[in-house]
Amino acid sequence: MSNGETSRFVRLHIDLVVEITDIGRLTGAALDHLDSDPTLADEEREQSRVTVREDPAEALAHLLDPVRFVTAVPGTELAQASWSSEEMTDYDPDAEWDAAEWGLADEAPDADEAADAGDAGGAGDAAGAGAVGPHRTR
């Protein structure tokens, strides 16, 4: 924060692009997950089963739980969470990564800032910390 105070609350933005390689396995896992969830009412379970069968993105959303990402981190407690999924019909896995497309263009340090941060003590200290773009696995 610019006034010298720090907040106990941190908004963590995570964007993932997942390639679905086996829709049948994904859908089956999501259906199994729904069937084993004791907190779902029968009507909600059946509605979710229909949605999962129709949309692989929904199947994925039923299986991913951001709450688990945080509960294992010492010294933290989840205050709020939401997530969604959508099919990306225009995604090109071979295209160069564009920070602006991910909404990170203003957050990502430019080459001069990155060099200055390296001279100031490395990425580990607060002066050198900056946004890190997505890591491509291909």
mmCIF file of N, CA, C and O in Angstrom, residues 46-105:
data_model
loop_
_atom_site.group_PDB
_atom_site.id
_atom_site.type_symbol
_atom_site.label_atom_id
_atom_site.label_comp_id
_atom_site.label_asym_id
_atom_site.label_seq_id
_atom_site.Cartn_x
_atom_site.Cartn_y
_atom_site.Cartn_z
ATOM 1 N N GLU A 46 -28.221 -33.667 -9.626
ATOM 2 C CA GLU A 46 -28.665 -34.049 -10.976
ATOM 3 C C GLU A 46 -28.458 -32.899 -11.963
ATOM 4 O O GLU A 46 -28.028 -33.122 -13.096
ATOM 5 N N GLN A 47 -28.729 -31.676 -11.539
ATOM 6 C CA GLN A 47 -28.508 -30.520 -12.406
ATOM 7 C C GLN A 47 -27.018 -30.391 -12.746
ATOM 8 O O GLN A 47 -26.644 -30.148 -13.895
ATOM 9 N N SER A 48 -26.163 -30.600 -11.755
ATOM 10 C CA SER A 48 -24.721 -30.539 -11.984
ATOM 11 C C SER A 48 -24.255 -31.664 -12.899
ATOM 12 O O SER A 48 -23.387 -31.458 -13.752
ATOM 13 N N ARG A 49 -24.827 -32.841 -12.760
ATOM 14 C CA ARG A 49 -24.458 -33.967 -13.624
ATOM 15 C C ARG A 49 -24.780 -33.656 -15.086
ATOM 16 O O ARG A 49 -23.983 -33.950 -15.983
ATOM 17 N N VAL A 50 -25.933 -33.048 -15.333
ATOM 18 C CA VAL A 50 -26.313 -32.677 -16.700
ATOM 19 C C VAL A 50 -25.318 -31.653 -17.252
ATOM 20 O O VAL A 50 -24.834 -31.774 -18.381
ATOM 21 N N THR A 51 -24.998 -30.657 -16.462
ATOM 22 C CA THR A 51 -24.065 -29.607 -16.889
ATOM 23 C C THR A 51 -22.689 -30.176 -17.181
ATOM 24 O O THR A 51 -22.059 -29.821 -18.179
ATOM 25 N N VAL A 52 -22.206 -31.064 -16.331
ATOM 26 C CA VAL A 52 -20.884 -31.665 -16.499
ATOM 27 C C VAL A 52 -20.823 -32.508 -17.772
ATOM 28 O O VAL A 52 -19.821 -32.500 -18.487
ATOM 29 N N ARG A 53 -21.908 -33.217 -18.072
ATOM 30 C CA ARG A 53 -21.939 -34.034 -19.300
ATOM 31 C C ARG A 53 -21.921 -33.171 -20.565
ATOM 32 O O ARG A 53 -21.410 -33.589 -21.594
ATOM 33 N N GLU A 54 -22.502 -31.977 -20.486
ATOM 34 C CA GLU A 54 -22.616 -31.104 -21.659
ATOM 35 C C GLU A 54 -21.390 -30.232 -21.894
ATOM 36 O O GLU A 54 -21.158 -29.799 -23.018
ATOM 37 N N ASP A 55 -20.618 -29.946 -20.851
ATOM 38 C CA ASP A 55 -19.559 -28.940 -20.981
ATOM 39 C C ASP A 55 -18.302 -29.371 -20.229
ATOM 40 O O ASP A 55 -18.286 -29.403 -18.997
ATOM 41 N N PRO A 56 -17.234 -29.702 -20.956
ATOM 42 C CA PRO A 56 -15.987 -30.102 -20.300
ATOM 43 C C PRO A 56 -15.418 -29.021 -19.383
ATOM 44 O O PRO A 56 -14.800 -29.341 -18.371
ATOM 45 N N ALA A 57 -15.643 -27.759 -19.699
ATOM 46 C CA ALA A 57 -15.162 -26.690 -18.829
ATOM 47 C C ALA A 57 -15.858 -26.750 -17.465
ATOM 48 O O ALA A 57 -15.245 -26.495 -16.429
ATOM 49 N N GLU A 58 -17.124 -27.095 -17.462
ATOM 50 C CA GLU A 58 -17.855 -27.247 -16.199
ATOM 51 C C GLU A 58 -17.356 -28.468 -15.434
ATOM 52 O O GLU A 58 -17.256 -28.440 -14.208
ATOM 53 N N ALA A 59 -17.032 -29.532 -16.147
ATOM 54 C CA ALA A 59 -16.480 -30.715 -15.489
ATOM 55 C C ALA A 59 -15.185 -30.353 -14.781
ATOM 56 O O ALA A 59 -14.963 -30.729 -13.624
ATOM 57 N N LEU A 60 -14.348 -29.605 -15.454
ATOM 58 C CA LEU A 60 -13.082 -29.175 -14.865
ATOM 59 C C LEU A 60 -13.321 -28.297 -13.644
ATOM 60 O O LEU A 60 -12.676 -28.459 -12.606
ATOM 61 N N ALA A 61 -14.275 -27.372 -13.739
ATOM 62 C CA ALA A 61 -14.573 -26.474 -12.618
ATOM 63 C C ALA A 61 -15.067 -27.244 -11.395
ATOM 64 O O ALA A 61 -14.793 -26.852 -10.260
ATOM 65 N N HIS A 62 -15.762 -28.356 -11.611
ATOM 66 C CA HIS A 62 -16.236 -29.158 -10.477
ATOM 67 C C HIS A 62 -15.101 -29.909 -9.785
ATOM 68 O O HIS A 62 -15.205 -30.260 -8.611
ATOM 69 N N LEU A 63 -14.018 -30.160 -10.508
ATOM 70 C CA LEU A 63 -12.903 -30.919 -9.939
ATOM 71 C C LEU A 63 -11.826 -30.047 -9.307
ATOM 72 O O LEU A 63 -11.099 -30.508 -8.424
ATOM 73 N N LEU A 64 -11.693 -28.812 -9.754
ATOM 74 C CA LEU A 64 -10.664 -27.928 -9.209
ATOM 75 C C LEU A 64 -11.231 -27.156 -8.027
ATOM 76 O O LEU A 64 -12.309 -26.596 -8.099
ATOM 77 N N ASP A 65 -10.465 -27.117 -6.969
ATOM 78 C CA ASP A 65 -10.917 -26.448 -5.752
ATOM 79 C C ASP A 65 -9.827 -25.515 -5.248
ATOM 80 O O ASP A 65 -8.858 -25.968 -4.627
ATOM 81 N N PRO A 66 -9.959 -24.201 -5.517
ATOM 82 C CA PRO A 66 -8.919 -23.271 -5.083
ATOM 83 C C PRO A 66 -8.762 -23.208 -3.561
ATOM 84 O O PRO A 66 -7.718 -22.801 -3.063
ATOM 85 N N VAL A 67 -9.765 -23.628 -2.832
ATOM 86 C CA VAL A 67 -9.670 -23.623 -1.371
ATOM 87 C C VAL A 67 -8.520 -24.525 -0.926
ATOM 88 O O VAL A 67 -7.767 -24.193 -0.017
ATOM 89 N N ARG A 68 -8.343 -25.657 -1.615
ATOM 90 C CA ARG A 68 -7.248 -26.579 -1.266
ATOM 91 C C ARG A 68 -5.880 -25.957 -1.512
ATOM 92 O O ARG A 68 -4.907 -26.315 -0.859
ATOM 93 N N PHE A 69 -5.785 -25.024 -2.477
ATOM 94 C CA PHE A 69 -4.507 -24.377 -2.753
ATOM 95 C C PHE A 69 -4.021 -23.586 -1.548
ATOM 96 O O PHE A 69 -2.833 -23.476 -1.310
ATOM 97 N N VAL A 70 -4.949 -23.018 -0.793
ATOM 98 C CA VAL A 70 -4.586 -22.103 0.285
ATOM 99 C C VAL A 70 -4.543 -22.789 1.646
ATOM 100 O O VAL A 70 -3.719 -22.442 2.485
ATOM 101 N N THR A 71 -5.383 -23.771 1.865
ATOM 102 C CA THR A 71 -5.468 -24.367 3.203
ATOM 103 C C THR A 71 -4.168 -25.023 3.642
ATOM 104 O O THR A 71 -3.924 -25.149 4.837
ATOM 105 N N ALA A 72 -3.335 -25.427 2.712
ATOM 106 C CA ALA A 72 -2.066 -26.061 3.068
ATOM 107 C C ALA A 72 -0.937 -25.054 3.291
ATOM 108 O O ALA A 72 0.158 -25.440 3.682
ATOM 109 N N VAL A 73 -1.201 -23.765 3.084
ATOM 110 C CA VAL A 73 -0.165 -22.746 3.237
ATOM 111 C C VAL A 73 -0.153 -22.264 4.688
ATOM 112 O O VAL A 73 -1.149 -21.726 5.172
ATOM 113 N N PRO A 74 0.963 -22.447 5.396
ATOM 114 C CA PRO A 74 1.040 -22.042 6.798
ATOM 115 C C PRO A 74 0.835 -20.535 6.969
ATOM 116 O O PRO A 74 1.286 -19.743 6.144
ATOM 117 N N GLY A 75 0.140 -20.157 8.006
ATOM 118 C CA GLY A 75 -0.028 -18.743 8.325
ATOM 119 C C GLY A 75 -1.085 -18.040 7.508
ATOM 120 O O GLY A 75 -1.144 -16.809 7.501
ATOM 121 N N THR A 76 -1.932 -18.795 6.805
ATOM 122 C CA THR A 76 -2.994 -18.180 6.014
ATOM 123 C C THR A 76 -4.338 -18.809 6.330
ATOM 124 O O THR A 76 -4.424 -19.951 6.783
ATOM 125 N N GLU A 77 -5.374 -18.034 6.106
ATOM 126 C CA GLU A 77 -6.734 -18.524 6.226
ATOM 127 C C GLU A 77 -7.524 -17.919 5.074
ATOM 128 O O GLU A 77 -7.457 -16.712 4.833
ATOM 129 N N LEU A 78 -8.242 -18.724 4.338
ATOM 130 C CA LEU A 78 -8.998 -18.247 3.190
ATOM 131 C C LEU A 78 -10.133 -17.346 3.652
ATOM 132 O O LEU A 78 -10.941 -17.724 4.496
ATOM 133 N N ALA A 79 -10.200 -16.143 3.100
ATOM 134 C CA ALA A 79 -11.248 -15.193 3.447
ATOM 135 C C ALA A 79 -12.389 -15.232 2.439
ATOM 136 O O ALA A 79 -13.553 -15.047 2.801
ATOM 137 N N GLN A 80 -12.079 -15.472 1.177
ATOM 138 C CA GLN A 80 -13.100 -15.477 0.134
ATOM 139 C C GLN A 80 -12.524 -16.166 -1.093
ATOM 140 O O GLN A 80 -11.324 -16.060 -1.358
ATOM 141 N N ALA A 81 -13.357 -16.851 -1.856
ATOM 142 C CA ALA A 81 -12.873 -17.495 -3.076
ATOM 143 C C ALA A 81 -14.003 -17.586 -4.093
ATOM 144 O O ALA A 81 -15.159 -17.746 -3.731
ATOM 145 N N SER A 82 -13.651 -17.463 -5.343
ATOM 146 C CA SER A 82 -14.575 -17.731 -6.435
ATOM 147 C C SER A 82 -13.748 -18.174 -7.622
ATOM 148 O O SER A 82 -12.569 -17.839 -7.730
ATOM 149 N N TRP A 83 -14.343 -18.953 -8.497
ATOM 150 C CA TRP A 83 -13.637 -19.388 -9.683
ATOM 151 C C TRP A 83 -14.661 -19.756 -10.742
ATOM 152 O O TRP A 83 -15.824 -19.986 -10.458
ATOM 153 N N SER A 84 -14.198 -19.772 -11.960
ATOM 154 C CA SER A 84 -15.068 -20.134 -13.072
ATOM 155 C C SER A 84 -14.217 -20.767 -14.160
ATOM 156 O O SER A 84 -12.994 -20.758 -14.086
ATOM 157 N N SER A 85 -14.880 -21.289 -15.162
ATOM 158 C CA SER A 85 -14.167 -21.860 -16.293
ATOM 159 C C SER A 85 -14.943 -21.530 -17.555
ATOM 160 O O SER A 85 -16.138 -21.268 -17.515
ATOM 161 N N GLU A 86 -14.245 -21.540 -18.668
ATOM 162 C CA GLU A 86 -14.884 -21.286 -19.943
ATOM 163 C C GLU A 86 -14.060 -21.936 -21.041
ATOM 164 O O GLU A 86 -12.843 -22.054 -20.923
ATOM 165 N N GLU A 87 -14.729 -22.356 -22.089
ATOM 166 C CA GLU A 87 -14.013 -22.894 -23.240
ATOM 167 C C GLU A 87 -13.347 -21.749 -23.981
ATOM 168 O O GLU A 87 -13.890 -20.657 -24.076
ATOM 169 N N MET A 88 -12.149 -21.990 -24.482
ATOM 170 C CA MET A 88 -11.413 -20.980 -25.233
ATOM 171 C C MET A 88 -11.325 -21.446 -26.680
ATOM 172 O O MET A 88 -10.394 -22.151 -27.049
ATOM 173 N N THR A 89 -12.284 -21.056 -27.481
ATOM 174 C CA THR A 89 -12.318 -21.516 -28.866
ATOM 175 C C THR A 89 -11.272 -20.825 -29.729
ATOM 176 O O THR A 89 -10.912 -21.335 -30.786
ATOM 177 N N ASP A 90 -10.749 -19.694 -29.282
ATOM 178 C CA ASP A 90 -9.782 -18.951 -30.084
ATOM 179 C C ASP A 90 -8.354 -19.050 -29.546
ATOM 180 O O ASP A 90 -7.482 -18.314 -29.964
ATOM 181 N N TYR A 91 -8.086 -19.988 -28.632
ATOM 182 C CA TYR A 91 -6.759 -20.121 -28.047
ATOM 183 C C TYR A 91 -5.813 -20.810 -29.019
ATOM 184 O O TYR A 91 -6.142 -21.838 -29.606
ATOM 185 N N ASP A 92 -4.628 -20.258 -29.183
ATOM 186 C CA ASP A 92 -3.599 -20.845 -30.030
ATOM 187 C C ASP A 92 -2.411 -21.216 -29.143
ATOM 188 O O ASP A 92 -1.665 -20.339 -28.712
ATOM 189 N N PRO A 93 -2.220 -22.498 -28.852
ATOM 190 C CA PRO A 93 -1.139 -22.898 -27.946
ATOM 191 C C PRO A 93 0.252 -22.609 -28.492
ATOM 192 O O PRO A 93 1.218 -22.576 -27.730
ATOM 193 N N ASP A 94 0.370 -22.373 -29.793
ATOM 194 C CA ASP A 94 1.680 -22.096 -30.379
ATOM 195 C C ASP A 94 1.985 -20.609 -30.496
ATOM 196 O O ASP A 94 3.096 -20.240 -30.877
ATOM 197 N N ALA A 95 1.019 -19.766 -30.166
ATOM 198 C CA ALA A 95 1.227 -18.325 -30.267
ATOM 199 C C ALA A 95 2.132 -17.836 -29.142
ATOM 200 O O ALA A 95 2.180 -18.432 -28.059
ATOM 201 N N GLU A 96 2.851 -16.766 -29.404
ATOM 202 C CA GLU A 96 3.686 -16.154 -28.371
ATOM 203 C C GLU A 96 2.797 -15.623 -27.249
ATOM 204 O O GLU A 96 1.693 -15.152 -27.493
ATOM 205 N N TRP A 97 3.280 -15.682 -26.028
ATOM 206 C CA TRP A 97 2.543 -15.185 -24.884
ATOM 207 C C TRP A 97 2.522 -13.664 -24.909
ATOM 208 O O TRP A 97 3.532 -13.015 -25.165
ATOM 209 N N ASP A 98 1.349 -13.076 -24.665
ATOM 210 C CA ASP A 98 1.166 -11.634 -24.688
ATOM 211 C C ASP A 98 0.626 -11.195 -23.324
ATOM 212 O O ASP A 98 -0.503 -11.515 -22.958
ATOM 213 N N ALA A 99 1.434 -10.437 -22.577
ATOM 214 C CA ALA A 99 1.034 -9.999 -21.237
ATOM 215 C C ALA A 99 -0.242 -9.187 -21.270
ATOM 216 O O ALA A 99 -1.068 -9.283 -20.365
ATOM 217 N N ALA A 100 -0.454 -8.384 -22.300
ATOM 218 C CA ALA A 100 -1.655 -7.559 -22.388
ATOM 219 C C ALA A 100 -2.909 -8.427 -22.491
ATOM 220 O O ALA A 100 -3.950 -8.107 -21.918
ATOM 221 N N GLU A 101 -2.802 -9.539 -23.213
ATOM 222 C CA GLU A 101 -3.941 -10.432 -23.371
ATOM 223 C C GLU A 101 -4.378 -11.006 -22.024
ATOM 224 O O GLU A 101 -5.550 -11.255 -21.786
ATOM 225 N N TRP A 102 -3.447 -11.230 -21.119
ATOM 226 C CA TRP A 102 -3.738 -11.785 -19.807
ATOM 227 C C TRP A 102 -4.024 -10.704 -18.778
ATOM 228 O O TRP A 102 -4.209 -10.989 -17.602
ATOM 229 N N GLY A 103 -4.021 -9.428 -19.201
ATOM 230 C CA GLY A 103 -4.283 -8.336 -18.267
ATOM 231 C C GLY A 103 -3.104 -8.049 -17.355
ATOM 232 O O GLY A 103 -3.266 -7.464 -16.299
ATOM 233 N N LEU A 104 -1.902 -8.451 -17.749
ATOM 234 C CA LEU A 104 -0.727 -8.262 -16.913
ATOM 235 C C LEU A 104 0.234 -7.225 -17.480
ATOM 236 O O LEU A 104 1.288 -6.990 -16.912
ATOM 237 N N ALA A 105 -0.130 -6.586 -18.586
ATOM 238 C CA ALA A 105 0.799 -5.678 -19.256
ATOM 239 C C ALA A 105 1.258 -4.553 -18.338
ATOM 240 O O ALA A 105 2.427 -4.190 -18.336
#
